[in-house]
CSV table of C-alpha atoms and ligand atoms in Angstrom, one decimal:
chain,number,residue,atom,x,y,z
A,409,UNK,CA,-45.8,22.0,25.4
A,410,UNK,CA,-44.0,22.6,28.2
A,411,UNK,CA,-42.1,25.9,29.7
A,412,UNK,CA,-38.2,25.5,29.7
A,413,UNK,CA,-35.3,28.5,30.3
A,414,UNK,CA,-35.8,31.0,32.8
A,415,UNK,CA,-37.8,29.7,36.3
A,416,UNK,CA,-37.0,27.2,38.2
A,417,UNK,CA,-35.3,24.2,37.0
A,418,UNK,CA,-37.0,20.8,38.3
A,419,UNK,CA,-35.6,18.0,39.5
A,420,UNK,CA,-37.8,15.5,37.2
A,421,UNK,CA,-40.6,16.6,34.7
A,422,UNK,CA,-42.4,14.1,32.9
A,423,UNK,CA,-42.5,13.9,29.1
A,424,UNK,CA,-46.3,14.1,28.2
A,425,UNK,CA,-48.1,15.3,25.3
A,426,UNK,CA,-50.7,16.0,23.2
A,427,UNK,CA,-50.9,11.9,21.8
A,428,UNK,CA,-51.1,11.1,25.7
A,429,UNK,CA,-53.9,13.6,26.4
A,430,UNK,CA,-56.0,12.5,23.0
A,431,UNK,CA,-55.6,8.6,24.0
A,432,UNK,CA,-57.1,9.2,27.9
A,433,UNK,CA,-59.8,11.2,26.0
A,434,UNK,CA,-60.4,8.4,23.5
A,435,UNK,CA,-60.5,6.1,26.4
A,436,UNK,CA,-62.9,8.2,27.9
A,437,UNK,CA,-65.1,8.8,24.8
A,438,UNK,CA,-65.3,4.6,24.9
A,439,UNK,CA,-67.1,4.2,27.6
A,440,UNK,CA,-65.0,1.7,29.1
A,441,UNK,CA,-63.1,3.5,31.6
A,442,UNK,CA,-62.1,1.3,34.5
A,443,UNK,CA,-59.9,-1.8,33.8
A,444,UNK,CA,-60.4,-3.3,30.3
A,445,UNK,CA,-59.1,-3.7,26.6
A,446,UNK,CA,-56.6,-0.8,27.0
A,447,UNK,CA,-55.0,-2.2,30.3
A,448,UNK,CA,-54.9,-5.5,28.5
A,449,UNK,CA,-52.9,-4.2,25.7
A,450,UNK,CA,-50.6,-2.3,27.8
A,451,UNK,CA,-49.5,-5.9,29.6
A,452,UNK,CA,-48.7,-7.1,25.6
A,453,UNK,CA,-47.1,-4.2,24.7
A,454,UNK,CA,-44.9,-3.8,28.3
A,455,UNK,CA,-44.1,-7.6,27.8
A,456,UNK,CA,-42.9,-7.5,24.7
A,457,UNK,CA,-41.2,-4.5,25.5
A,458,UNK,CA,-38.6,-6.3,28.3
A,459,UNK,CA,-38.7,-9.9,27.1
A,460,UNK,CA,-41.4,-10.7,29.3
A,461,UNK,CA,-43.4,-13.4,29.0
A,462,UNK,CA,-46.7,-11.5,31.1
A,463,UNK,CA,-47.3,-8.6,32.5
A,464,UNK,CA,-50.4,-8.1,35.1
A,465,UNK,CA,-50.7,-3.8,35.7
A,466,UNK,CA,-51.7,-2.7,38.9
A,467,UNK,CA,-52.2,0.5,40.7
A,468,UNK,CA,-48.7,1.1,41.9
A,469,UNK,CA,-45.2,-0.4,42.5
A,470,UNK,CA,-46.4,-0.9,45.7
A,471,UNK,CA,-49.1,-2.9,45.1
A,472,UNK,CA,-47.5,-4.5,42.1
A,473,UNK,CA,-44.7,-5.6,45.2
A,474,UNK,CA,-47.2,-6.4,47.8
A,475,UNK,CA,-49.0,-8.8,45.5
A,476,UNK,CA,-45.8,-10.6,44.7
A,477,UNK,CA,-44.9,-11.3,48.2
A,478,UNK,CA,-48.7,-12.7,48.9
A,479,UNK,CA,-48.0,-15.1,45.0
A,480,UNK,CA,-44.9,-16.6,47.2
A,481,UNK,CA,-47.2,-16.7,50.2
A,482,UNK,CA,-44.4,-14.9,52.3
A,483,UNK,CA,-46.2,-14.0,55.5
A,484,UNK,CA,-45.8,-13.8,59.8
A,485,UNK,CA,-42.7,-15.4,61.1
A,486,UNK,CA,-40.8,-14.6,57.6
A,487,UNK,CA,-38.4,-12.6,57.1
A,488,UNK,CA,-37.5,-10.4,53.6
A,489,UNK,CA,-34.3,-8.9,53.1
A,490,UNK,CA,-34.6,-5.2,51.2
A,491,UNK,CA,-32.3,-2.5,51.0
A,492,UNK,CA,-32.9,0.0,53.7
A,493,UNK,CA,-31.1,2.8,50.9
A,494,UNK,CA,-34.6,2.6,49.3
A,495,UNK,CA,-37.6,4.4,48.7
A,496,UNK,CA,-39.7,3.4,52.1
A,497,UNK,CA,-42.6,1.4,49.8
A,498,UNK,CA,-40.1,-1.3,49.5
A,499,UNK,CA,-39.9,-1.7,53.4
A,500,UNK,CA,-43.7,-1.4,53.9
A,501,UNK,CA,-44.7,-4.1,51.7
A,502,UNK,CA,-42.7,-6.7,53.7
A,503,UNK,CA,-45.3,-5.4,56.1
A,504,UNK,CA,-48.5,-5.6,54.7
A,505,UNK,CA,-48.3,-9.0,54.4
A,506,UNK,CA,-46.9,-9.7,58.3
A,507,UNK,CA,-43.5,-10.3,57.7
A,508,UNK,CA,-39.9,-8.9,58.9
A,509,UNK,CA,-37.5,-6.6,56.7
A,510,UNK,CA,-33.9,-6.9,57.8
A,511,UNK,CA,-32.2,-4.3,56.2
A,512,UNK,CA,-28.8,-5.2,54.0
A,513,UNK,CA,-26.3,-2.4,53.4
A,514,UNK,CA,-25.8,-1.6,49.7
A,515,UNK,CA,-22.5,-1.4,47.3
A,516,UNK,CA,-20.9,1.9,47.8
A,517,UNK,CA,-20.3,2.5,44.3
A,518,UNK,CA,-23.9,1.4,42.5
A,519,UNK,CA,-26.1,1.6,45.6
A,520,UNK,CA,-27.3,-1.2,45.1
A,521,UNK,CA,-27.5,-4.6,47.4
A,522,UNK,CA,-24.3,-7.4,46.2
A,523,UNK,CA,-24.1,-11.4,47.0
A,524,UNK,CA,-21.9,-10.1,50.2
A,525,UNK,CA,-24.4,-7.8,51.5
A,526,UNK,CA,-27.2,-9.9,50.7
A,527,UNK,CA,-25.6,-13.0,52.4
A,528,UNK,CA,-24.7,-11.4,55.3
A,529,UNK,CA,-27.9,-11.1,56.8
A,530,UNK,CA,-29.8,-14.2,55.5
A,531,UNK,CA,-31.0,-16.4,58.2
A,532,UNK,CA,-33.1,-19.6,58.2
A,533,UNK,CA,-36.2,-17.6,58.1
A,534,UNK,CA,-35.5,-15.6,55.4
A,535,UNK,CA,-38.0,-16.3,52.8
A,536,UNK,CA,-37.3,-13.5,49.9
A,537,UNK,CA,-35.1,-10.7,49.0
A,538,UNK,CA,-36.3,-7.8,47.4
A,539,UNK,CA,-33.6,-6.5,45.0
A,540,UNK,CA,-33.9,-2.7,44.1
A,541,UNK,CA,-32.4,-1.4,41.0
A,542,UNK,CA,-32.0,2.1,42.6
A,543,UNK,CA,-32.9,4.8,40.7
A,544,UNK,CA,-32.6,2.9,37.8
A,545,UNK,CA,-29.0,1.8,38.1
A,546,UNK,CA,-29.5,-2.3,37.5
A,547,UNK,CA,-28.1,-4.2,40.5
A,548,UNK,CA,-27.2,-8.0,39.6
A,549,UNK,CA,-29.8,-10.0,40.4
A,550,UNK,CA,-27.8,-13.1,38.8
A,551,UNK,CA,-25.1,-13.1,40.8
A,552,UNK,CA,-27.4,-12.3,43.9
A,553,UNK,CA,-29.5,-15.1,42.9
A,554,UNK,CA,-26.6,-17.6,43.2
A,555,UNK,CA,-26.6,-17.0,46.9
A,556,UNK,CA,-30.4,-17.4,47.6
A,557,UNK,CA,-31.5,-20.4,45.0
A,558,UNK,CA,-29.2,-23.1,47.5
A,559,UNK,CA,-31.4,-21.6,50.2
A,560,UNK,CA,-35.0,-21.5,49.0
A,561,UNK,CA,-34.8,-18.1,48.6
A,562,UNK,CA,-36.8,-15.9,46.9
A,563,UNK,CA,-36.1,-12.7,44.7
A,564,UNK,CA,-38.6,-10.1,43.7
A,565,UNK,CA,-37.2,-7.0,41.8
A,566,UNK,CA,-38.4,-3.7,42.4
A,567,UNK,CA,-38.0,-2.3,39.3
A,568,UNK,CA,-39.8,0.6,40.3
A,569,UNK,CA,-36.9,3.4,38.5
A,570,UNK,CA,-36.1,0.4,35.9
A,571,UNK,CA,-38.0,0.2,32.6
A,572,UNK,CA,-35.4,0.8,29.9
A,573,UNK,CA,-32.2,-0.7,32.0
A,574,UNK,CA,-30.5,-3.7,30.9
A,575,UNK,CA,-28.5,-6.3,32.8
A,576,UNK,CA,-26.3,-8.2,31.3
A,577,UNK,CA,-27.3,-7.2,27.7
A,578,UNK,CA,-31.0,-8.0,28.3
A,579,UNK,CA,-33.6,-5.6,29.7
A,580,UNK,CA,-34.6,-5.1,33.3
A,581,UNK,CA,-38.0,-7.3,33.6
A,582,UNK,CA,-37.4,-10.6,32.5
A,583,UNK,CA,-34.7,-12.3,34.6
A,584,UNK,CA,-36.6,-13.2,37.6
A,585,UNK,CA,-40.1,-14.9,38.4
A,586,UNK,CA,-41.2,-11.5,39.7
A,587,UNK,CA,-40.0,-7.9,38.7
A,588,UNK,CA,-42.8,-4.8,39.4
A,589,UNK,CA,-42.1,-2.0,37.5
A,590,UNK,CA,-43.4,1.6,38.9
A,591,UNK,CA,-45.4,4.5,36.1
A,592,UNK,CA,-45.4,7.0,38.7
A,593,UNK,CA,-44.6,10.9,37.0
A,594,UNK,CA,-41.4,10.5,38.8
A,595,UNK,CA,-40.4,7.5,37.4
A,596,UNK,CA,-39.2,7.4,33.6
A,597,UNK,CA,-42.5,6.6,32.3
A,598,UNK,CA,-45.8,7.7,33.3
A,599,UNK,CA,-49.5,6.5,33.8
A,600,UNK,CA,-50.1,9.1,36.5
A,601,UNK,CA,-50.1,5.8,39.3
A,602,UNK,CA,-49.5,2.9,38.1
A,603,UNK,CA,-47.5,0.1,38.2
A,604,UNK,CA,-47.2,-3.6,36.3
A,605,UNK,CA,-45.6,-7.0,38.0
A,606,UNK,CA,-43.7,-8.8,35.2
A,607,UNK,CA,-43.4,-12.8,35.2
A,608,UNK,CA,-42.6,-15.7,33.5
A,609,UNK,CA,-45.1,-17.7,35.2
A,610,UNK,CA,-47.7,-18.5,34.5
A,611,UNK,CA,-49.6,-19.7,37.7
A,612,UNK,CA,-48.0,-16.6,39.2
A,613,UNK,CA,-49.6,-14.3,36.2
A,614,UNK,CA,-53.2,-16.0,36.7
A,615,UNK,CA,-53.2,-15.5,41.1
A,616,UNK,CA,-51.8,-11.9,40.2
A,617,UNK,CA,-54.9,-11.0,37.9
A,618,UNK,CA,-57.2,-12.8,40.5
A,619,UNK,CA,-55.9,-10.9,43.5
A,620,UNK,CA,-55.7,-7.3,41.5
A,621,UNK,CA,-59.2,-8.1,41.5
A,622,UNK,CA,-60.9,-8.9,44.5
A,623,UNK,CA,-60.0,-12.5,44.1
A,624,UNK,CA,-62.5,-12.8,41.3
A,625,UNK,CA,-62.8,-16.6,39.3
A,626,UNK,CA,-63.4,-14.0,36.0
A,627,UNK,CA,-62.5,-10.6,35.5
A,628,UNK,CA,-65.1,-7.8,35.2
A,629,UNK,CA,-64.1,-7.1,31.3
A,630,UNK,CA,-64.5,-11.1,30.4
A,631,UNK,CA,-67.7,-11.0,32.3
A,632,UNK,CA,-69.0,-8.4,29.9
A,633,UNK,CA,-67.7,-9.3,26.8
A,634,UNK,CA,-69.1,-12.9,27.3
A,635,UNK,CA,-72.1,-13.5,25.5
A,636,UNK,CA,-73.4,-16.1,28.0
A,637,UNK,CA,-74.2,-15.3,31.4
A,638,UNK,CA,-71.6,-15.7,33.9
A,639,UNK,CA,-71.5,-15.6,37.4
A,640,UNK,CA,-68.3,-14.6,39.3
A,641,UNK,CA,-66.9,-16.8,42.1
A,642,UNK,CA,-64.5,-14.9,45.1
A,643,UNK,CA,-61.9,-17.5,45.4
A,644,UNK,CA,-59.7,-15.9,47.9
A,645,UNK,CA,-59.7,-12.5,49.7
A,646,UNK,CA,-58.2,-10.2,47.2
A,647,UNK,CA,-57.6,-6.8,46.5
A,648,UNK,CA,-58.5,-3.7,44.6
A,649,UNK,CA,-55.2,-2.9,43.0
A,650,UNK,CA,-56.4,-2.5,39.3
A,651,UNK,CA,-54.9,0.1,36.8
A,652,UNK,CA,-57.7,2.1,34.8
A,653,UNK,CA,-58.2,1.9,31.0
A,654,UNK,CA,-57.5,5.8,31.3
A,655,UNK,CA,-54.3,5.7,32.7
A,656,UNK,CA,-53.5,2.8,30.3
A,657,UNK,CA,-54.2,4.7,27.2
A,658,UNK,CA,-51.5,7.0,28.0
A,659,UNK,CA,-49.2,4.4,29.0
A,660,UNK,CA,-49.2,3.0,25.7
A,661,UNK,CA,-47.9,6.6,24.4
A,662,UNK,CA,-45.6,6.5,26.9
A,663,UNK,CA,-43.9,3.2,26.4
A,664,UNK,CA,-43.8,4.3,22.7
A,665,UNK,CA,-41.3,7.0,24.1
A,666,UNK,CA,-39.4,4.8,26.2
A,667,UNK,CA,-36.5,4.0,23.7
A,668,UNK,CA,-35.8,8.0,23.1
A,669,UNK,CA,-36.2,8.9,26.5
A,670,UNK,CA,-33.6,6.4,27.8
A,671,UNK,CA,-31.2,7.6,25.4
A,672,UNK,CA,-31.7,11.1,26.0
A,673,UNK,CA,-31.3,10.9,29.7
A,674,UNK,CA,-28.4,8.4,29.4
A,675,UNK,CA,-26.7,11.3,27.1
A,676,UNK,CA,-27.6,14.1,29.6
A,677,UNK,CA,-26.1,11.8,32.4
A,678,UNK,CA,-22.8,11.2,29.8
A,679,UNK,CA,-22.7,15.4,29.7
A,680,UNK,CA,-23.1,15.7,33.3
A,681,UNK,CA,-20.0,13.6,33.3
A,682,UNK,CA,-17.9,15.5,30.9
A,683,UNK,CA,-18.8,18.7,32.2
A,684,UNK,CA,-18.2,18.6,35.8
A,685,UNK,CA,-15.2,19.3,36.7
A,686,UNK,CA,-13.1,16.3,38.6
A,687,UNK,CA,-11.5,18.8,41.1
A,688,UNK,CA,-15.4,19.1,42.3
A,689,UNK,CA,-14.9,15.7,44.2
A,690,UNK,CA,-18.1,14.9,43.1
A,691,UNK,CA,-18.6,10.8,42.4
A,692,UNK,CA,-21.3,10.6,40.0
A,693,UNK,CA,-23.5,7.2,39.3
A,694,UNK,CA,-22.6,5.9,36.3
A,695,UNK,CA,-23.1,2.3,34.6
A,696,UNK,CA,-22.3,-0.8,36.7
A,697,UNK,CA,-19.7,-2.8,34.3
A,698,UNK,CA,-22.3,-6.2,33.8
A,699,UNK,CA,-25.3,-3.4,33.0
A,700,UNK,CA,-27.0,-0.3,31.6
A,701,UNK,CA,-28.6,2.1,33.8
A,702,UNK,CA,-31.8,4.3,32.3
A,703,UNK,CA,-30.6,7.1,34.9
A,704,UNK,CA,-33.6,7.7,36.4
A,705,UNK,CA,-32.0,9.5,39.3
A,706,UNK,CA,-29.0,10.9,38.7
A,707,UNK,CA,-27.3,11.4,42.1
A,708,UNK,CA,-23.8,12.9,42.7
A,709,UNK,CA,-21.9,11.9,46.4
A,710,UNK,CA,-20.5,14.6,47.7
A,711,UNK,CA,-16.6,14.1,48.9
A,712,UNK,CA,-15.5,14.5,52.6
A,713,UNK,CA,-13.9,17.7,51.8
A,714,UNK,CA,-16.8,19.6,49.9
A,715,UNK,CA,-16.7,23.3,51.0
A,716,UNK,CA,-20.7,22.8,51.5
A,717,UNK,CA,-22.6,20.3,53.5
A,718,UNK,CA,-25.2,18.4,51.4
A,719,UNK,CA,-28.4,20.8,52.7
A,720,UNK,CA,-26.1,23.7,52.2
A,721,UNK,CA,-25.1,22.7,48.6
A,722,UNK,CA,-29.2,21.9,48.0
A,723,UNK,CA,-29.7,25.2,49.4
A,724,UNK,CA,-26.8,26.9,46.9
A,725,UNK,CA,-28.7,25.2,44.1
A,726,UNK,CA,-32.1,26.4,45.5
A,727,UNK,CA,-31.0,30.0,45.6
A,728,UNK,CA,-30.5,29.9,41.2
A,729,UNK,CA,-33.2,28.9,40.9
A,730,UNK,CA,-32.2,25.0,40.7
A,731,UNK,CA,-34.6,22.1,42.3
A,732,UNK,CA,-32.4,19.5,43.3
A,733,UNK,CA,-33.1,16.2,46.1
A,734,UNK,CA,-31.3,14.8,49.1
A,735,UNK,CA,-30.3,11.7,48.0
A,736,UNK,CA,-32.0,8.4,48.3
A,737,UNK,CA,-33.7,7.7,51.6
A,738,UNK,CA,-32.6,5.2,53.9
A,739,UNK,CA,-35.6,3.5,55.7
A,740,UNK,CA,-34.0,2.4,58.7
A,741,UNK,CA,-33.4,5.7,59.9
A,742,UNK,CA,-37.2,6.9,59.7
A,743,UNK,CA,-39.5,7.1,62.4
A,744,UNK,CA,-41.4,4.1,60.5
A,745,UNK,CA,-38.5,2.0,61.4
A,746,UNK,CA,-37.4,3.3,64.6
A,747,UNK,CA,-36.4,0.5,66.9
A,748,UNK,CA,-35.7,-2.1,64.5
A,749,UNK,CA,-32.6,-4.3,65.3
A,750,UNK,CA,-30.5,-4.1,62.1
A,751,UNK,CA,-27.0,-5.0,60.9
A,752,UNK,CA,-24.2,-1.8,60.1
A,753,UNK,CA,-25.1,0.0,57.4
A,754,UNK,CA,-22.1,2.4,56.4
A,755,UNK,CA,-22.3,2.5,52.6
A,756,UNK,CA,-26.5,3.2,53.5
A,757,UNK,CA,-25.9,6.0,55.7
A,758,UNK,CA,-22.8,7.3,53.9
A,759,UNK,CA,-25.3,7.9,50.8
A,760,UNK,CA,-28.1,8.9,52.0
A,761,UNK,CA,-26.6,11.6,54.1
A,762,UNK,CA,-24.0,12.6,51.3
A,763,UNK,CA,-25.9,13.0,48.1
A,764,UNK,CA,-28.3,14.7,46.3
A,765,UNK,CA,-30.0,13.7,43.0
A,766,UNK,CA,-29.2,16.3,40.8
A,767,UNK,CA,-32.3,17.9,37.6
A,768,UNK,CA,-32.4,15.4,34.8
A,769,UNK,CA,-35.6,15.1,32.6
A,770,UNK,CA,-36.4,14.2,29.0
A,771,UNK,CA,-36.9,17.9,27.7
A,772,UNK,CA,-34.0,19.5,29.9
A,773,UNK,CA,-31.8,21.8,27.6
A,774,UNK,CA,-28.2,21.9,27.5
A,775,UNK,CA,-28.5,25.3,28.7
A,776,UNK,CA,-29.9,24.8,31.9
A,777,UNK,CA,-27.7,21.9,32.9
A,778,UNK,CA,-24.9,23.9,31.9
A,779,UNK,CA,-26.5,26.5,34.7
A,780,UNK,CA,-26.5,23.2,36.9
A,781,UNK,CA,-22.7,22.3,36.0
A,782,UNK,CA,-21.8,26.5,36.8
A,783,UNK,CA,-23.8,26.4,40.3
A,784,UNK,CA,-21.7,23.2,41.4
A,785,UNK,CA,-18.6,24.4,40.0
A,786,UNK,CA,-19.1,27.7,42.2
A,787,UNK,CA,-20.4,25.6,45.0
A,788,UNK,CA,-16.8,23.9,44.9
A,789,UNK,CA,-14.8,26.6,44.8
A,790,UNK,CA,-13.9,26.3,40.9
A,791,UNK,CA,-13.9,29.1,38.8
A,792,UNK,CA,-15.2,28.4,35.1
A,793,UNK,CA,-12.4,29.2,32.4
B,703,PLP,C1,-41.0,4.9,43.5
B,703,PLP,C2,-40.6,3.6,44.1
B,703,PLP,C3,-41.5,2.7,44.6
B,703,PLP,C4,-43.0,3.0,44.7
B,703,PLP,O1,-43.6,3.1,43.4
B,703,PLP,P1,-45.1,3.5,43.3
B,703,PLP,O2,-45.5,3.2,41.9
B,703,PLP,O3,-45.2,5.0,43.6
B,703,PLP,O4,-45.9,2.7,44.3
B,703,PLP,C5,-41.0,1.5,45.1
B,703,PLP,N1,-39.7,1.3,45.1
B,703,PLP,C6,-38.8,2.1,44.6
B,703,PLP,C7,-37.4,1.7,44.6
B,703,PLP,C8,-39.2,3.3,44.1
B,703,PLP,O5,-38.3,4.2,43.7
């Protein structure tokens, strides 16, 4: 349904169709619009999906991320160690709920935080860590786990680029007390917004429904389904972070997708590999050796000696017609952050400022990532033979 070959080629293009747009308007044509049976059997479906044992959806990642710091009751005089080589919302929730983040540089290779970079900066008032698998590349919470649990500390995964990644042979969303998953278009699947907080416990899954929803004793669908009369209690000061039945509906087509999607972007990221050439210099992500990535992003470092810098080469691309991104941000070096004391971070600034995420979506034809591969190659000087 959607317009491939000549035009522009985008960085990212969700995979929706026709199923997805006749479940939002069955979902619609129910009535019931606003959270209710279909966001409920999203939760099962997403749970079973990753090993879960719950699933609670929410509006965003970010929410999903914010309400798992307020479950742990992180808060003023805390600190939270995140990646600063994130996408900002994973800085900002530390935030919201009055807390520090102190930045902690990221493996050069992976881009992702380790047990050495994590370790450095833990202090006596760090509370949490948030460990990002970034851009769907898993990072290893286990290991980084086994140099927080002797301190009290905390781990949250922001899954946000994760669904569909495995760790250790098991997927992404079911090793830690707390892993948020994003449905964002750019993500790899889709709700519009969205978002869904994984966990294995279950006190943690009941204050996560109650504070999705204005701290509410019962939520809105019960309280209509119930054929007694039942009057809600505010137990706590919550918020408004629920996910609609709409956007539900087509996450349930989505998540039916997942399993092809993954494989076809882990066998577009395996063609990107055989078809660039190595005298590019290029260092492309690739799987970490305890884990599968879902390749989310799909990011190439450029090397020292790269005939273009990394806005000339995005600029090269741009002029055939070829959308490609700077490379993951790094918080600490955005006015947002500005100010805020923090250890080195080489490998942080190295990527950021060195690497772009190259087009990679479900429906991308070989075609036009061989017109990727060709615009590199002449970027690098290498003539095709
Ligand atoms: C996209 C993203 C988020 C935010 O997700 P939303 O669902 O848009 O709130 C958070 N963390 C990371 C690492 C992300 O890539």
């Amino acid at each position: 349904m959607t317009v491939a070959g000549t035009g522009t080629i985008p960085v990212m293009r969700p995979w929706l169709g026709a199923e997805e747009a006749e479940a939002a308007a069955a979902a619609v044509a129910s009535g019931w619009v606003a959270q209710g049976p279909r966001v409920a059997e999203l939760e099962r479906a997403v749970s079973t999906a990753v090993g879960a044992a719950e699933g609670v959806a929410v509006s965003s990642c970010t929410t999903g991320l914010h309400l798992a710091l307020v479950v742990l009751g992180v808060g003023p005089g805390d600190e939270v160690v995140v990646p600063s080589l994130s996408f900002i919302a994973t800085a900002n929730v530390v935030r919201y709920v009055g807390a520090t983040p102190v930045f902690a540089d990221v493996d050069r290779a992976s881009g992702n935080l380790t047990p050495g970079t994590v370790e450095a900066v833990i202090t006596p008032l760090t509370r949490a860590v948030v460990v990002v698998h970034q851009g769907g590349v898993p990072a290893d919470v286990d290991a980084i786990r086994g140099v927080c649990a002797s301190r009290g500390v905390e781990i949250v995964e922001d899954a946000a680029c994760a669904i569909g990644a495995e760790l250790h042979g098991r997927p992404i969303g079911a090793h830690s007390d707390l892993v948020v998953f994003s449905f964002h278009p750019r993500k790899v699947i889709t709700t519009g917004e969205g978002g869904m907080v994984m966990t294995r416990r279950p006190d943690h899954a009941a204050r996560l429904r109650r504070l999705r929803e204005h701290g509410m004793s019962i939520s809105a669908a019960e309280r209509h389904s119930s054929a007694r009369v039942v009057l809600e209690e505010y137990l706590e000061v919550g918020f408004n972070y629920r996910m609609t039945d709409i956007q539900a509906a087509v996450g349930l087509v989505q998540l039916r997708r997942l399993v092809d999607i993954v494989a076809r972007r882990r066998s577009l990221a395996a063609r990107y590999r055989e078809r660039l050439d190595d005298r590019t210099g290029l260092v492309l992500v690739d799987d970490p050796p305890f884990g599968r990535a879902n390749f989310q992003s799909f990011w190439a470092l450029l090397p020292d000696a790269f005939p273009l810098t990394r806005d000339g080469l995005l600029q090269h691309l741009l002029d055939r017609g070829i959308s490609a991104r700077r490379g993951i941000m790094a918080s600490h070096l955005e006015p947002a952050y500005a100010g805020e004391p923090h250890v080195p971070l080489p490998a942080t600034e190295r990527i950021t400022a060195c690497s772009v995420i190259l087009p990679l979506f479900h429906e991308m034809t070989g075609e036009e990532q061989d017109r990727v591969v060709a615009a590199l190659h002449e970027a690098a000087g290498i003539r095709e033979s």
